[in-house]
């Protein structure tokens, strides 16, 4: 392993264009699980805790700082028909202006699929008018309620239907995810949604790759610290547009290195659980986790990034690895 | 670690060999016995236990942690006092009788049933440990829990007094499968069956004192039951954090397990995690599917030579591990030679505790 000191890796900060405020609309019919998602990803709820959540009245705003310079304004729009009507009529310019991302949630168990889609189209029409550049994500939620062998098929049918609808309303590129709060699929979806908002993603990826090579990592993953969403890794491209090929490329990847294709989300899940349990020790969060004999290092990189490193050769000197981690900090600060 | 479960016929199960410490799990129907077994020993999600079917046959599960443990679960609806049932032999081979009472249900029937069982079991085997789990307390409010416990203890006491059994000691636990209380209760029950326990505790105490560890547990990796801990009081939150840490390490290890090496534990697992307030959680794999998990609190004020004290702990833990191996070798030897076990290894001359180095010297 060579020392990182003399290597040239461009600093993330130089290419930062101030991301500023991002407006995310979280929409969907009442009871589809919007607030539950939000609470799990951004407020450290466990899936079990979301039972206590009541109906959202009107719009609930939350402001989240992400990766330092980016602010996510999440508009959690209550989904009861009264509120919905209100959004589409009186408040339409207020709600649909300056939207970066629309996240539309569909309950797979819903009995009124046509009505769900109708609301989706109404939202798309207004979005076309007020913020035509918005990205659209659809989440087929509560997938855990569908039988295992039918999930894939159901998802395909629903997605082709939704894609047709959205193309007709002027948004040809929508991205869909099957999600459930009871497994790691939720983290995958939100990672990709949030990553699509990061302006200097290519820089992150480039740095990640170079550092992984220099440190001889089997894997290097960057996580956002509070939410534990995956920012990028040395292997996968983490942005939305290659999603249609996502399934195939993941299978190839698995054959390629023999690793679990869902490992990113699983790590998010594991680490987040651990973070919650460490709160019981009257500590806000954990700082580092080192598994020396298997070459796994999880460390704070900056005030908002965690790195997750798996070495090719676990017998490397611990101190050397830690020193290198200290050195790469400056490329991400 | 061996992990086999089988449903045996009664004839097989009563001839369980004596080297195994056996726990007998009893209770009325629908009080949650199978759920307990699944959650503790098969790491099933508590919510999934809703779909378990009623158990029809006695089932036995074997575990080899530091001791060989087998848990025998009896169906609730059986009557053990029918003349054709060989209940005498059943109770004779058992180390602990765990009786589960559903605290959310009317429990008077259960109490009558329990005192009948105690009367019989105690007559057959006076050395039996009787443990009562006041189960499903997750649905009760805090005040009500204590009231229920007091009421149950009182009633059982009265019943036994009426039956003329005064010397029986019964332990009570408030448990629920939705939190860690069930693990805690099972840990204590299992610990009563380990004859080496005082020596283990002593070793852990030594380790803790010499290395500035605040609290440490010896975990069974698969079930998260702790086989032993040092003699400072157990704080349930510390236990939870340590148990979760075992999970974290295991899960991460499994994700990046190299495919070439097939053996699961060919490499010794270990992990150290540092928390923001200067607490370290330390895990190291011991023998036979056991892992030592310790909690180390450092003073946060400018103590930067962290690697120093971790090295000391590493060194001491290695010595502790050697000690464990020795104990295990001895108990094995003793069992083979049919010598009575409990006391021979206490006067072990090369006691590993002399080799511990203290971190205060550095």
XYZ file of C-alpha atoms in Angstrom:
695
model
C 0.000 0.000 0.000
C 1.447 3.331 -0.936
C 1.078 6.424 1.070
C -1.634 8.772 -0.019
C 0.317 11.857 0.769
C 1.920 12.402 -2.593
C -0.914 11.275 -4.777
C -2.997 13.760 -6.647
C -6.667 13.358 -6.072
C -8.742 16.397 -6.682
C -10.511 17.893 -3.772
C -14.262 17.667 -3.681
C -14.645 21.130 -2.342
C -13.101 22.869 -5.317
C -15.798 21.720 -7.620
C -18.647 22.384 -5.267
C -21.305 24.493 -6.757
C -23.522 25.516 -3.956
C -26.321 22.996 -4.146
C -28.597 25.260 -2.175
C -32.070 24.269 -1.266
C -33.770 21.325 -2.821
C -37.495 20.897 -2.694
C -38.774 17.347 -2.536
C -42.466 16.591 -2.721
C -43.572 13.391 -1.057
C -47.026 12.543 -2.342
C -49.436 9.668 -2.490
C -52.841 8.601 -1.268
C -53.605 8.512 2.399
C -52.228 5.502 4.269
C -49.650 4.613 1.654
C -46.779 5.007 4.114
C -45.245 8.354 3.256
C -44.682 9.607 6.778
C -43.411 6.221 7.891
C -40.674 6.342 5.276
C -39.689 9.815 6.211
C -39.514 8.964 9.900
C -37.368 5.904 9.308
C -34.890 7.503 6.954
C -34.578 10.934 8.523
C -35.783 10.653 12.118
C -34.286 7.350 13.291
C -37.587 5.588 13.844
C -37.574 1.825 13.768
C -40.077 0.165 11.459
C -42.054 -0.884 14.501
C -42.291 2.668 15.838
C -44.103 3.921 12.759
C -47.320 2.412 14.039
C -47.714 5.383 16.320
C -47.777 7.858 13.469
C -51.163 9.374 12.817
C -52.483 10.946 9.663
C -50.503 13.906 8.386
C -52.541 17.087 8.380
C -51.971 19.200 5.294
C -48.242 19.553 4.499
C -45.540 18.773 6.993
C -42.242 20.446 6.215
C -38.895 19.156 7.292
C -35.532 20.676 6.550
C -32.559 18.372 6.495
C -28.979 19.248 5.962
C -27.289 16.748 3.739
C -23.571 16.581 2.990
C -22.967 19.960 4.510
C -23.993 22.350 1.816
C -27.210 20.837 0.603
C -30.534 21.422 2.287
C -33.380 19.087 1.567
C -36.795 20.584 2.082
C -39.041 17.613 2.334
C -42.708 18.399 1.864
C -44.659 15.506 3.267
C -48.112 16.051 1.796
C -50.962 14.478 3.708
C -52.868 12.244 1.352
C -56.500 12.475 2.341
C -58.825 13.526 -0.455
C -59.701 16.864 1.155
C -56.053 17.915 1.322
C -55.305 16.524 -2.113
C -58.093 18.579 -3.665
C -56.689 21.574 -1.908
C -53.178 21.029 -3.328
C -54.486 20.734 -6.847
C -56.786 23.746 -6.640
C -56.030 26.581 -4.243
C -52.421 25.869 -3.345
C -51.207 24.593 -6.683
C -48.697 27.349 -7.382
C -47.423 27.202 -3.820
C -46.970 23.442 -3.811
C -45.720 22.733 -7.294
C -43.346 25.631 -7.797
C -39.577 25.059 -7.760
C -39.851 21.353 -7.220
C -36.671 19.374 -7.776
C -38.038 15.960 -7.063
C -41.458 14.391 -6.849
C -41.599 11.152 -4.924
C -44.925 9.502 -5.488
C -45.794 6.590 -3.251
C -48.192 3.842 -4.311
C -49.620 1.355 -1.871
C -49.442 -2.052 -3.585
C -52.399 -3.233 -1.569
C -54.590 -0.361 -2.688
C -57.961 -1.344 -4.099
C -58.442 1.826 -6.122
C -55.467 1.671 -8.440
C -57.147 3.801 -11.058
C -57.785 6.568 -8.592
C -54.178 6.366 -7.436
C -53.008 6.810 -10.989
C -55.444 9.626 -11.602
C -53.967 11.580 -8.716
C -50.510 10.848 -10.053
C -51.478 12.288 -13.436
C -52.966 15.400 -11.858
C -49.725 15.965 -10.007
C -47.757 15.454 -13.210
C -49.882 17.956 -15.111
C -49.280 20.655 -12.537
C -45.626 19.773 -12.292
C -45.254 20.115 -16.052
C -46.693 23.578 -15.768
C -44.790 24.893 -12.729
C -41.487 22.991 -12.658
C -40.917 21.025 -15.844
C -37.359 19.992 -14.887
C -38.377 18.001 -11.852
C -37.260 14.406 -11.506
C -39.954 11.839 -10.858
C -39.538 8.815 -8.623
C -42.289 6.338 -7.913
C -42.161 3.932 -5.012
C -44.318 0.835 -4.931
C -44.585 0.622 -1.215
C -45.590 -2.120 1.249
C -44.076 -4.778 -0.994
C -43.712 -7.046 2.029
C -47.434 -7.743 1.773
C -47.034 -9.391 -1.628
C -45.936 -12.992 -2.020
C -42.246 -13.351 -2.726
C -42.558 -14.919 -6.172
C -45.135 -12.400 -7.358
C -43.268 -9.248 -6.390
C -41.111 -8.925 -9.487
C -44.027 -9.500 -11.850
C -46.290 -7.058 -10.057
C -43.571 -4.444 -10.067
C -43.008 -4.819 -13.807
C -46.689 -4.523 -14.635
C -47.163 -1.500 -12.424
C -44.037 0.202 -13.713
C -44.884 -0.203 -17.383
C -48.305 1.224 -16.671
C -46.860 4.180 -14.766
C -44.199 4.775 -17.365
C -46.834 4.988 -20.072
C -48.842 7.457 -18.016
C -45.921 9.679 -17.183
C -44.625 9.702 -20.757
C -48.022 10.861 -21.883
C -47.780 13.763 -19.450
C -44.335 14.833 -20.518
C -42.026 13.035 -18.104
C -40.577 10.152 -20.098
C -37.882 9.198 -17.607
C -39.311 8.040 -14.345
C -37.545 5.758 -11.931
C -39.363 3.225 -9.802
C -38.487 1.145 -6.779
C -40.219 -1.634 -4.920
C -39.976 -0.717 -1.247
C -40.921 -1.920 2.188
C -40.121 -0.509 5.588
C -39.404 -4.004 6.883
C -36.319 -4.652 4.787
C -33.451 -2.769 3.243
C -35.226 -1.832 -0.023
C -36.201 1.505 1.488
C -32.561 2.519 1.877
C -31.789 1.610 -1.705
C -34.588 3.771 -3.042
C -33.787 6.794 -0.909
C -30.059 6.535 -1.544
C -30.661 6.840 -5.238
C -33.193 9.616 -4.850
C -30.926 11.724 -2.703
C -27.857 10.955 -4.797
C -29.589 12.241 -7.889
C -29.533 15.641 -6.186
C -25.827 15.771 -5.476
C -24.265 18.045 -8.092
C -20.656 16.883 -7.938
C -21.348 13.203 -7.918
C -18.827 12.367 -10.618
C -16.103 13.947 -8.530
C -17.050 11.815 -5.548
C -16.980 8.728 -7.695
C -13.645 9.537 -9.228
C -12.073 10.169 -5.840
C -13.600 7.045 -4.456
C -12.204 4.898 -7.206
C -8.716 6.334 -7.028
C -8.510 6.047 -3.278
C -9.765 2.489 -3.377
C -7.026 1.621 -5.825
C -4.296 3.278 -3.841
C -5.368 1.728 -0.547
C -5.988 -1.654 -2.136
C -9.563 -1.858 -0.979
C -11.872 -4.608 -1.938
C -14.595 -2.115 -1.329
C -14.898 1.526 -0.368
C -18.327 2.937 0.350
C -19.190 6.437 1.449
C -22.219 6.935 3.631
C -23.943 10.080 4.703
C -23.484 10.185 8.441
C -26.883 10.916 9.939
C -29.116 8.993 7.546
C -26.602 6.318 6.527
C -27.687 6.565 2.930
C -25.096 5.440 0.406
C -23.441 8.364 -1.335
C -21.115 6.454 -3.591
C -18.792 3.490 -3.770
C -15.776 2.498 -5.784
C -17.818 0.096 -7.831
C -21.364 0.997 -8.513
C -22.626 4.034 -10.262
C -25.137 5.440 -7.916
C -27.390 7.626 -9.947
C -30.885 7.143 -11.144
C -30.544 7.066 -14.894
C -29.009 3.626 -15.256
C -31.782 2.105 -13.252
C -33.520 0.302 -16.074
C -30.403 -1.783 -16.465
C -29.986 -1.986 -12.716
C -31.216 -5.493 -12.295
C -28.988 -6.986 -14.935
C -25.861 -5.135 -13.947
C -26.341 -6.159 -10.354
C -26.523 -9.785 -11.300
C -23.368 -9.474 -13.294
C -21.716 -7.779 -10.430
C -22.590 -10.590 -8.115
C -21.060 -13.127 -10.436
C -18.075 -10.925 -10.750
C -17.033 -10.621 -7.136
C -19.229 -13.041 -5.261
C -20.660 -10.388 -3.003
C -24.232 -9.821 -2.022
C -25.775 -7.309 -4.462
C -27.898 -5.883 -1.659
C -24.954 -5.314 0.644
C -25.053 -1.511 0.497
C -28.567 -1.379 1.825
C -27.860 -4.093 4.331
C -24.902 -2.181 5.699
C -27.061 0.945 5.949
C -29.573 -1.044 7.888
C -27.074 -2.741 10.193
C -25.160 0.410 10.986
C -28.286 2.410 11.592
C -29.574 -0.164 14.038
C -26.270 -0.124 15.816
C -26.294 3.635 15.916
C -29.670 3.560 17.573
C -28.622 1.069 20.167
C -25.501 3.047 20.937
C -27.734 5.996 21.731
C -28.731 4.013 24.801
C -25.187 4.417 26.040
C -25.867 8.157 26.253
C -23.727 8.738 23.243
C -25.003 10.560 20.211
C -23.387 8.251 17.697
C -20.512 5.927 17.188
C -17.205 7.085 15.845
C -15.495 4.094 14.414
C -15.727 0.356 14.098
C -12.700 -1.734 13.314
C -12.752 -5.433 12.632
C -9.067 -6.031 12.347
C -9.056 -9.692 11.426
C -11.456 -9.291 8.561
C -10.095 -5.973 7.344
C -13.283 -3.980 7.805
C -12.929 -0.354 8.856
C -15.821 2.023 9.423
C -14.695 5.539 10.278
C -15.865 9.087 10.347
C -14.439 10.908 7.404
C -15.866 14.374 7.756
C -18.650 15.839 9.840
C -21.167 14.393 7.408
C -19.519 11.409 5.761
C -18.664 7.949 7.002
C -16.424 5.643 5.055
C -16.734 1.904 4.978
C -13.594 0.123 3.863
C -12.996 -3.544 3.224
C -9.389 -4.384 2.520
C -8.232 -6.978 0.050
C -5.620 -8.122 2.464
C -6.777 -8.126 6.093
C -3.275 -8.601 7.430
C -2.317 -5.003 6.706
C -1.081 -2.904 9.564
C -3.964 -1.262 11.352
C -2.042 1.922 11.984
C -1.178 2.364 8.333
C -4.801 2.040 7.309
C -5.917 4.512 9.941
C -3.266 6.966 8.829
C -4.414 6.694 5.259
C -7.991 7.248 6.316
C -6.873 10.401 8.054
C -5.204 11.525 4.888
C -8.176 10.989 2.623
C -10.299 13.161 4.861
C -9.085 16.264 3.157
C -10.332 15.140 -0.235
C -13.846 15.059 1.048
C -13.938 18.043 3.350
C -21.497 -24.457 16.699
C -23.860 -27.332 16.430
C -27.381 -26.282 16.003
C -29.785 -29.093 15.507
C -33.378 -29.414 16.422
C -35.461 -32.478 16.227
C -38.820 -33.594 17.363
C -38.380 -36.839 19.150
C -40.724 -39.401 20.414
C -41.100 -39.568 24.122
C -39.118 -42.741 24.494
C -36.056 -41.138 22.992
C -36.339 -37.977 24.944
C -36.482 -39.470 28.344
C -33.255 -41.336 27.758
C -31.289 -38.152 27.227
C -27.788 -38.728 28.477
C -26.822 -37.175 31.751
C -23.912 -35.093 30.521
C -26.359 -32.659 29.022
C -27.915 -30.030 31.154
C -31.557 -30.090 30.236
C -34.079 -27.301 30.512
C -37.695 -28.326 30.520
C -40.075 -25.735 29.163
C -43.645 -26.133 30.380
C -46.822 -24.150 30.581
C -50.465 -24.120 29.623
C -51.403 -24.006 25.977
C -50.911 -20.712 24.137
C -48.711 -19.210 26.825
C -45.853 -18.707 24.359
C -43.399 -21.564 24.831
C -42.641 -22.218 21.181
C -42.323 -18.538 20.509
C -39.709 -18.260 23.224
C -37.764 -21.147 21.718
C -37.900 -19.723 18.223
C -36.953 -16.212 19.231
C -34.107 -17.129 21.536
C -32.563 -20.080 19.733
C -33.488 -19.537 16.104
C -33.382 -15.735 16.010
C -36.858 -15.533 14.579
C -38.433 -12.106 14.445
C -40.845 -11.730 17.387
C -43.682 -10.635 15.132
C -43.381 -13.771 12.995
C -44.138 -15.962 15.975
C -47.784 -15.012 15.560
C -48.002 -17.621 12.844
C -46.566 -20.536 14.804
C -48.757 -23.562 15.003
C -49.652 -25.322 18.160
C -46.977 -27.800 19.216
C -48.229 -31.354 19.315
C -45.173 -33.352 20.291
C -42.401 -32.756 22.781
C -39.471 -31.245 20.935
C -35.864 -31.154 21.959
C -33.101 -28.850 20.816
C -29.424 -29.275 21.498
C -26.865 -26.557 21.877
C -23.254 -26.794 22.652
C -21.991 -23.597 24.119
C -19.601 -23.959 26.983
C -21.854 -26.676 28.268
C -24.029 -28.964 26.227
C -27.485 -27.667 26.704
C -30.726 -29.131 25.551
C -34.076 -27.442 25.760
C -37.097 -29.660 25.829
C -40.428 -28.141 25.031
C -43.581 -29.911 26.098
C -46.944 -29.302 24.517
C -49.298 -27.445 26.821
C -52.353 -29.572 26.397
C -50.783 -32.822 27.578
C -51.547 -34.258 30.940
C -48.295 -35.534 32.376
C -49.876 -37.443 35.186
C -51.564 -40.040 33.123
C -50.287 -43.394 34.288
C -48.846 -44.376 30.915
C -46.582 -41.373 30.764
C -43.149 -41.827 32.221
C -43.017 -38.493 33.953
C -40.788 -39.687 36.730
C -37.855 -40.264 34.431
C -38.618 -37.053 32.646
C -38.132 -34.947 35.740
C -35.168 -36.891 37.012
C -32.855 -35.913 34.182
C -33.757 -32.276 34.135
C -31.607 -29.440 35.449
C -34.169 -26.698 35.343
C -37.896 -26.541 35.033
C -39.082 -23.387 33.332
C -42.757 -22.710 33.703
C -44.290 -20.029 31.515
C -47.302 -18.063 32.744
C -49.228 -15.824 30.388
C -49.592 -12.597 32.349
C -52.186 -11.166 29.990
C -54.539 -14.050 30.535
C -56.382 -15.261 33.594
C -53.573 -17.072 35.380
C -55.333 -18.923 38.180
C -55.476 -22.134 36.144
C -51.801 -21.862 35.353
C -50.960 -21.445 39.015
C -52.917 -24.551 40.000
C -51.174 -26.474 37.228
C -47.799 -25.163 38.321
C -48.132 -26.107 41.957
C -49.165 -29.587 40.920
C -46.080 -29.908 38.727
C -43.804 -28.516 41.401
C -45.123 -30.931 43.970
C -44.453 -33.845 41.692
C -41.105 -32.693 40.287
C -39.742 -31.809 43.679
C -40.585 -35.224 45.012
C -38.785 -36.930 42.128
C -35.810 -34.618 41.918
C -35.211 -32.256 44.864
C -32.235 -30.628 43.151
C -34.300 -29.254 40.290
C -34.219 -25.474 39.685
C -37.685 -24.081 39.363
C -37.984 -20.947 37.281
C -41.193 -19.099 36.550
C -41.466 -16.771 33.596
C -44.239 -14.230 33.981
C -44.512 -13.839 30.261
C -45.978 -11.339 27.769
C -45.504 -8.405 30.124
C -44.997 -6.085 27.153
C -48.743 -5.433 27.214
C -48.859 -4.440 30.867
C -48.243 -1.025 32.311
C -45.336 -0.485 34.652
C -47.381 -0.525 37.868
C -49.424 -3.457 36.791
C -46.317 -5.553 36.078
C -45.187 -5.367 39.668
C -48.688 -5.981 40.971
C -48.997 -9.074 38.817
C -45.633 -10.348 39.908
C -46.443 -9.819 43.565
C -49.820 -11.473 43.181
C -48.371 -14.521 41.440
C -45.550 -14.910 43.949
C -47.987 -14.623 46.811
C -50.401 -17.178 45.427
C -47.715 -19.726 44.617
C -46.233 -19.270 48.063
C -49.609 -19.939 49.642
C -50.245 -22.967 47.467
C -46.906 -24.522 48.294
C -47.458 -23.858 51.950
C -50.738 -25.711 51.746
C -48.995 -28.612 50.057
C -46.396 -28.649 52.809
C -43.453 -27.756 50.552
C -41.613 -24.960 52.231
C -38.021 -25.425 51.156
C -38.618 -24.986 47.439
C -36.967 -21.937 46.052
C -38.528 -20.479 42.960
C -37.127 -17.692 40.820
C -39.413 -15.310 39.004
C -38.710 -13.343 35.846
C -40.792 -10.768 34.017
C -40.294 -11.503 30.336
C -41.404 -10.524 26.876
C -40.101 -11.608 23.494
C -40.307 -8.060 22.184
C -37.397 -6.821 24.242
C -34.273 -8.247 25.818
C -35.854 -9.488 29.032
C -36.299 -12.997 27.662
C -32.587 -13.255 26.854
C -31.737 -11.956 30.272
C -33.981 -14.517 31.947
C -32.618 -17.384 29.886
C -29.084 -16.278 30.571
C -29.687 -16.532 34.286
C -31.386 -19.888 33.948
C -28.567 -21.334 31.858
C -25.977 -19.952 34.217
C -27.418 -21.955 37.083
C -26.637 -25.107 35.150
C -22.992 -24.362 34.514
C -20.926 -25.920 37.248
C -17.847 -23.963 36.197
C -19.650 -20.662 36.690
C -17.885 -19.411 39.848
C -14.535 -20.001 38.258
C -15.546 -18.286 35.042
C -16.860 -15.324 36.949
C -13.655 -15.133 38.870
C -11.631 -15.126 35.679
C -13.793 -12.413 34.206
C -13.455 -10.369 37.379
C -9.717 -10.611 37.103
C -9.795 -9.586 33.502
C -12.055 -6.649 34.223
C -9.958 -5.364 37.069
C -6.663 -5.626 35.272
C -7.726 -4.090 31.994
C -10.074 -1.292 33.085
C -13.071 -2.881 31.432
C -16.318 -1.592 32.829
C -18.442 -4.610 32.118
C -17.972 -7.729 30.099
C -20.115 -10.611 28.952
C -19.329 -14.009 27.579
C -21.923 -14.410 24.831
C -23.140 -17.392 22.964
C -22.938 -15.944 19.477
C -26.008 -17.607 18.003
C -28.535 -17.118 20.744
C -27.236 -13.964 22.414
C -27.561 -15.633 25.789
C -24.689 -14.705 28.038
C -23.030 -17.655 29.639
C -21.254 -15.585 32.211
C -20.447 -12.036 33.207
C -18.300 -10.338 35.801
C -19.738 -9.773 39.217
C -20.737 -6.140 38.813
C -24.504 -5.711 38.470
C -26.000 -6.244 35.015
C -27.494 -3.168 33.488
C -30.073 -4.160 30.889
C -29.053 -1.372 28.539
C -25.430 -2.388 28.569
C -26.529 -5.887 27.810
C -28.660 -4.720 24.883
C -25.855 -2.718 23.369
C -23.425 -5.605 23.714
C -25.906 -8.075 22.232
C -26.539 -5.788 19.289
C -22.843 -5.428 18.775
C -22.515 -9.189 18.384
C -25.134 -8.971 15.658
C -23.392 -6.119 13.897
C -20.078 -7.932 13.807
C -21.657 -11.190 12.671
C -23.670 -9.521 9.916
C -20.784 -7.524 8.524
C -18.554 -10.558 8.714
C -21.084 -12.568 6.742
C -21.389 -9.941 4.030
C -17.690 -9.989 3.265
C -16.897 -13.568 4.048
C -14.453 -14.642 1.372
C -15.876 -17.410 -0.748
C -12.702 -19.451 -1.097
C -12.454 -20.345 2.564
C -15.448 -22.452 3.328
C -15.101 -22.780 7.076
C -17.162 -20.152 8.815
C -14.959 -19.415 11.761
C -11.508 -20.214 10.499
C -10.497 -16.688 11.304
C -10.966 -15.312 14.759
C -13.637 -12.651 14.771
C -12.888 -9.432 16.513
C -14.099 -5.892 16.457
C -13.669 -2.647 18.316
C -16.066 0.234 18.109
C -15.501 3.677 19.508
C -18.424 5.849 20.523
C -18.514 9.593 20.741
C -18.362 9.775 24.522
C -15.156 7.793 24.818
C -16.769 4.400 25.307
C -15.272 1.467 23.472
C -17.118 -1.737 22.730
C -14.799 -4.647 22.279
C -15.557 -8.088 20.884
C -13.339 -11.072 20.515
C -14.189 -14.596 19.600
C -13.511 -17.254 22.214
C -13.926 -20.990 21.988
C -17.012 -22.965 20.992
C -19.169 -20.219 19.513
C -18.601 -17.918 22.444
C -17.571 -14.322 22.167
C -16.291 -11.967 24.808
C -17.896 -8.535 24.630
C -16.607 -5.796 26.877
C -17.443 -2.194 27.501
C -14.527 0.097 28.145
C -14.956 3.640 29.339
C -12.030 5.983 28.884
C -11.720 9.438 30.233
C -12.259 11.624 27.232
C -9.873 14.324 28.381
C -6.884 14.141 26.087
C -5.838 10.522 26.353
C -4.480 9.838 22.928
C -2.503 6.656 23.318
C -5.569 4.558 22.671
C -3.710 1.817 20.928
C -1.726 1.224 24.040
C -4.631 0.254 26.203
C -6.249 -1.753 23.440
C -3.038 -3.714 23.121
C -3.123 -4.440 26.831
C -6.685 -5.635 26.569
C -5.840 -7.772 23.560
C -3.055 -9.393 25.480
C -5.155 -10.023 28.558
C -8.070 -11.351 26.588
C -5.784 -13.809 24.870
C -4.735 -15.103 28.257
C -8.348 -15.332 29.270
C -9.022 -17.360 26.166
C -6.247 -19.758 27.021
C -7.803 -20.120 30.439
C -11.127 -20.974 28.865
C -9.519 -23.583 26.690
C -7.917 -25.116 29.726
C -11.175 -25.278 31.620
C -12.857 -26.898 28.715
C -10.113 -29.445 28.273
C -10.333 -30.284 31.964
C -14.082 -30.722 32.060
C -13.875 -32.946 29.045
C -11.161 -35.027 30.589
C -13.108 -35.302 33.795
C -16.195 -36.449 32.028
C -14.300 -39.092 30.159
C -12.720 -40.396 33.293
C -16.050 -40.393 35.077
C -14.673 -38.271 37.860
C -17.034 -35.957 39.615
C -16.566 -32.663 37.901
C -17.161 -29.625 39.923
C -14.082 -29.117 42.048
C -11.051 -30.671 40.395
C -10.011 -27.762 38.248
C -10.272 -25.080 40.849
C -6.866 -25.905 42.242
C -5.395 -25.504 38.829
C -1.731 -24.734 39.402
C -0.938 -22.742 36.322
C -3.773 -20.360 36.943
C -3.856 -17.906 34.058
C -4.687 -14.971 36.248
C -1.063 -14.611 37.293
C -0.127 -13.811 33.757
C -2.419 -10.838 33.378
C -0.714 -7.518 33.101
C -2.296 -4.426 34.480
C -2.970 -1.449 32.295
C -2.245 0.912 35.160
C 1.435 -0.009 34.970
C 1.760 1.392 31.502
